[in-house]
Amino acid sequence: MEGKRDSFFLTNKKHKQDINKNQDNKKQVKQKQFDKSRNGLNDDEKKEQKEKKPFDKKTYRLKKYSKKYKLEQWEEQRKKKMLHEYKKSMKNEAVSGTYKPKSFDEDMTDSNNVVGKFVRHPDFLEKELKVKSQKSKDPFLKAKEQHNKVKQEKIEKQEAKKKAQEERNQKLQEYKKKKHERFKKLSKKTKKGQPVMTGRLELMLEKIQSSK
């Protein structure tokens, strides 16, 4: 029994020694790693840093003005804009659960039957009918109205343009007529080739009168 007991204790001691050795090995490994990191980068990493490529302007520009880069930039801007708009809308949004008191005419009973409803003002009823008719408009009619409106605007624009053109032409004709008359008066000459002074004097008189 004693021999067995001794063997049991001996094995335990050996096991403890093995654990201690493993712990020492781990400590040594950790120490080595720490020393490496303390010294800085490894030689390979240092070489890589030294052998960095110089700044290439051409490749940078190609990247900057490429479609892909532009699309990415545009996407980022769009996201920012959407976020900004969402935050803005959240700020301006009315608080849910706010109570707006209704007037007597607007108020209605729970029953849907005609009997038992409050008496409503005729003006208010007309207004309601108008709103309903606007809401329940046929999309085809809406499109037709829009088309007619655009057509009418186009016609009005054309008419205004035509009118302005006519006025301009009229003014031009008047100016040309005046110019022709003036030229006639100035170019009048006698048989001997001397200028006739009456026309010139008339023009001078007109000029003096207009300046006054």
Tab-separated table of N, CA and C in Angstrom, residues 120-183:
chain	number	residue	atom	x	y	z
A	120	ARG	N	-76.897	70.764	-41.412
A	120	ARG	CA	-75.632	71.302	-41.911
A	120	ARG	C	-75.882	72.534	-42.765
A	121	HIS	N	-74.917	73.422	-42.752
A	121	HIS	CA	-75.039	74.676	-43.500
A	121	HIS	C	-74.953	74.401	-45.002
A	122	PRO	N	-75.815	75.042	-45.826
A	122	PRO	CA	-75.801	74.764	-47.283
A	122	PRO	C	-74.474	75.113	-47.959
A	123	ASP	N	-73.833	76.197	-47.493
A	123	ASP	CA	-72.537	76.585	-48.081
A	123	ASP	C	-71.487	75.499	-47.852
A	124	PHE	N	-71.538	74.951	-46.647
A	124	PHE	CA	-70.579	73.899	-46.301
A	124	PHE	C	-70.819	72.645	-47.138
A	125	LEU	N	-72.110	72.353	-47.384
A	125	LEU	CA	-72.469	71.190	-48.205
A	125	LEU	C	-71.964	71.346	-49.639
A	126	GLU	N	-72.121	72.562	-50.186
A	126	GLU	CA	-71.637	72.842	-51.551
A	126	GLU	C	-70.122	72.653	-51.643
A	127	LYS	N	-69.455	73.157	-50.629
A	127	LYS	CA	-67.992	73.045	-50.570
A	127	LYS	C	-67.565	71.575	-50.566
A	128	GLU	N	-68.276	70.792	-49.767
A	128	GLU	CA	-67.970	69.365	-49.652
A	128	GLU	C	-68.183	68.645	-50.982
A	129	LEU	N	-69.279	69.008	-51.667
A	129	LEU	CA	-69.576	68.402	-52.969
A	129	LEU	C	-68.488	68.715	-53.993
A	130	LYS	N	-68.015	69.958	-53.957
A	130	LYS	CA	-66.938	70.371	-54.875
A	130	LYS	C	-65.679	69.547	-54.643
A	131	VAL	N	-65.341	69.398	-53.367
A	131	VAL	CA	-64.138	68.628	-53.002
A	131	VAL	C	-64.270	67.185	-53.467
A	132	LYS	N	-65.474	66.618	-53.273
A	132	LYS	CA	-65.718	65.228	-53.686
A	132	LYS	C	-65.582	65.069	-55.193
A	133	SER	N	-66.160	66.034	-55.925
A	133	SER	CA	-66.101	65.971	-57.389
A	133	SER	C	-64.661	66.081	-57.887
A	134	GLN	N	-63.871	66.918	-57.199
A	134	GLN	CA	-62.456	67.055	-57.573
A	134	GLN	C	-61.688	65.763	-57.320
A	135	LYS	N	-62.026	65.120	-56.201
A	135	LYS	CA	-61.319	63.879	-55.852
A	135	LYS	C	-61.668	62.753	-56.814
A	136	SER	N	-62.973	62.642	-57.148
A	136	SER	CA	-63.428	61.529	-57.984
A	136	SER	C	-63.447	61.904	-59.465
A	137	LYS	N	-62.420	62.558	-59.936
A	137	LYS	CA	-62.321	62.916	-61.355
A	137	LYS	C	-61.687	61.773	-62.130
A	138	ASP	N	-62.203	61.599	-63.337
A	138	ASP	CA	-61.673	60.543	-64.198
A	138	ASP	C	-60.267	60.919	-64.665
A	139	PRO	N	-59.298	59.992	-64.618
A	139	PRO	CA	-57.929	60.329	-65.037
A	139	PRO	C	-57.830	60.762	-66.501
A	140	PHE	N	-58.716	60.189	-67.341
A	140	PHE	CA	-58.719	60.570	-68.760
A	140	PHE	C	-59.126	62.034	-68.930
A	141	LEU	N	-60.186	62.424	-68.174
A	141	LEU	CA	-60.652	63.816	-68.234
A	141	LEU	C	-59.587	64.774	-67.706
A	142	LYS	N	-58.929	64.339	-66.649
A	142	LYS	CA	-57.846	65.151	-66.074
A	142	LYS	C	-56.754	65.403	-67.102
A	143	ALA	N	-56.360	64.325	-67.780
A	143	ALA	CA	-55.301	64.418	-68.792
A	143	ALA	C	-55.740	65.318	-69.942
A	144	LYS	N	-57.027	65.199	-70.314
A	144	LYS	CA	-57.578	66.004	-71.410
A	144	LYS	C	-57.544	67.495	-71.055
A	145	GLU	N	-57.952	67.783	-69.823
A	145	GLU	CA	-57.944	69.174	-69.347
A	145	GLU	C	-56.533	69.751	-69.361
A	146	GLN	N	-55.607	68.943	-68.899
A	146	GLN	CA	-54.200	69.365	-68.865
A	146	GLN	C	-53.690	69.667	-70.272
A	147	HIS	N	-54.058	68.773	-71.202
A	147	HIS	CA	-53.636	68.937	-72.598
A	147	HIS	C	-54.210	70.223	-73.196
A	148	ASN	N	-55.501	70.446	-72.935
A	148	ASN	CA	-56.163	71.657	-73.451
A	148	ASN	C	-55.537	72.924	-72.878
A	149	LYS	N	-55.200	72.846	-71.599
A	149	LYS	CA	-54.573	73.991	-70.922
A	149	LYS	C	-53.233	74.339	-71.571
A	150	VAL	N	-52.433	73.304	-71.804
A	150	VAL	CA	-51.110	73.495	-72.425
A	150	VAL	C	-51.256	74.059	-73.836
A	151	LYS	N	-52.270	73.529	-74.556
A	151	LYS	CA	-52.536	73.968	-75.927
A	151	LYS	C	-52.910	75.453	-75.956
A	152	GLN	N	-53.790	75.828	-75.011
A	152	GLN	CA	-54.246	77.218	-74.928
A	152	GLN	C	-53.083	78.168	-74.639
A	153	GLU	N	-52.233	77.748	-73.716
A	153	GLU	CA	-51.058	78.562	-73.364
A	153	GLU	C	-50.143	78.749	-74.578
A	154	LYS	N	-49.979	77.680	-75.340
A	154	LYS	CA	-49.134	77.718	-76.533
A	154	LYS	C	-49.686	78.702	-77.561
A	155	ILE	N	-51.022	78.647	-77.761
A	155	ILE	CA	-51.681	79.540	-78.729
A	155	ILE	C	-51.528	80.998	-78.301
A	156	GLU	N	-51.717	81.237	-76.996
A	156	GLU	CA	-51.585	82.606	-76.468
A	156	GLU	C	-50.171	83.148	-76.671
A	157	LYS	N	-49.196	82.296	-76.427
A	157	LYS	CA	-47.795	82.692	-76.620
A	157	LYS	C	-47.517	83.055	-78.079
A	158	GLN	N	-48.034	82.214	-78.983
A	158	GLN	CA	-47.834	82.451	-80.420
A	158	GLN	C	-48.470	83.772	-80.860
A	159	GLU	N	-49.683	84.030	-80.334
A	159	GLU	CA	-50.385	85.275	-80.676
A	159	GLU	C	-49.605	86.499	-80.195
A	160	ALA	N	-49.097	86.406	-78.961
A	160	ALA	CA	-48.325	87.519	-78.397
A	160	ALA	C	-47.064	87.776	-79.229
A	161	LYS	N	-46.434	86.690	-79.662
A	161	LYS	CA	-45.224	86.785	-80.482
A	161	LYS	C	-45.531	87.453	-81.826
A	162	LYS	N	-46.661	87.035	-82.411
A	162	LYS	CA	-47.082	87.569	-83.710
A	162	LYS	C	-47.357	89.070	-83.614
A	163	LYS	N	-48.029	89.443	-82.527
A	163	LYS	CA	-48.378	90.846	-82.300
A	163	LYS	C	-47.117	91.703	-82.174
A	164	ALA	N	-46.163	91.196	-81.404
A	164	ALA	CA	-44.905	91.923	-81.197
A	164	ALA	C	-44.151	92.084	-82.517
A	165	GLN	N	-44.192	91.030	-83.344
A	165	GLN	CA	-43.522	91.059	-84.650
A	165	GLN	C	-44.153	92.105	-85.575
A	166	GLU	N	-45.492	92.138	-85.558
A	166	GLU	CA	-46.218	93.109	-86.396
A	166	GLU	C	-45.890	94.548	-85.993
A	167	GLU	N	-45.877	94.792	-84.681
A	167	GLU	CA	-45.549	96.135	-84.172
A	167	GLU	C	-44.137	96.546	-84.596
A	168	ARG	N	-43.243	95.599	-84.514
A	168	ARG	CA	-41.851	95.859	-84.882
A	168	ARG	C	-41.735	96.209	-86.372
A	169	ASN	N	-42.435	95.426	-87.192
A	169	ASN	CA	-42.414	95.673	-88.644
A	169	ASN	C	-42.982	97.049	-88.993
A	170	GLN	N	-44.063	97.409	-88.296
A	170	GLN	CA	-44.706	98.704	-88.530
A	170	GLN	C	-43.753	99.857	-88.204
A	171	LYS	N	-43.074	99.732	-87.059
A	171	LYS	CA	-42.118	100.766	-86.643
A	171	LYS	C	-40.964	100.878	-87.645
A	172	LEU	N	-40.525	99.721	-88.135
A	172	LEU	CA	-39.434	99.693	-89.115
A	172	LEU	C	-39.834	100.411	-90.408
A	173	GLN	N	-41.062	100.129	-90.849
A	173	GLN	CA	-41.558	100.759	-92.077
A	173	GLN	C	-41.643	102.280	-91.929
A	174	GLU	N	-42.135	102.707	-90.754
A	174	GLU	CA	-42.236	104.152	-90.485
A	174	GLU	C	-40.856	104.809	-90.514
A	175	TYR	N	-39.907	104.125	-89.890
A	175	TYR	CA	-38.537	104.659	-89.835
A	175	TYR	C	-37.931	104.758	-91.239
A	176	LYS	N	-38.164	103.712	-92.047
A	176	LYS	CA	-37.622	103.701	-93.414
A	176	LYS	C	-38.237	104.816	-94.269
A	177	LYS	N	-39.546	105.013	-94.084
A	177	LYS	CA	-40.266	106.061	-94.820
A	177	LYS	C	-39.688	107.441	-94.482
A	178	LYS	N	-39.497	107.659	-93.186
A	178	LYS	CA	-38.947	108.930	-92.702
A	178	LYS	C	-37.547	109.166	-93.283
A	179	LYS	N	-36.778	108.109	-93.270
A	179	LYS	CA	-35.396	108.179	-93.754
A	179	LYS	C	-35.360	108.516	-95.255
A	180	HIS	N	-36.276	107.893	-95.978
A	180	HIS	CA	-36.351	108.121	-97.434
A	180	HIS	C	-36.718	109.579	-97.752
A	181	GLU	N	-37.687	110.099	-96.991
A	181	GLU	CA	-38.114	111.495	-97.183
A	181	GLU	C	-36.963	112.460	-96.883
A	182	ARG	N	-36.256	112.172	-95.816
A	182	ARG	CA	-35.124	113.012	-95.415
A	182	ARG	C	-34.043	113.004	-96.501
A	183	PHE	N	-33.788	111.803	-97.006
A	183	PHE	CA	-32.776	111.662	-98.062
A	183	PHE	C	-33.177	112.439	-99.326
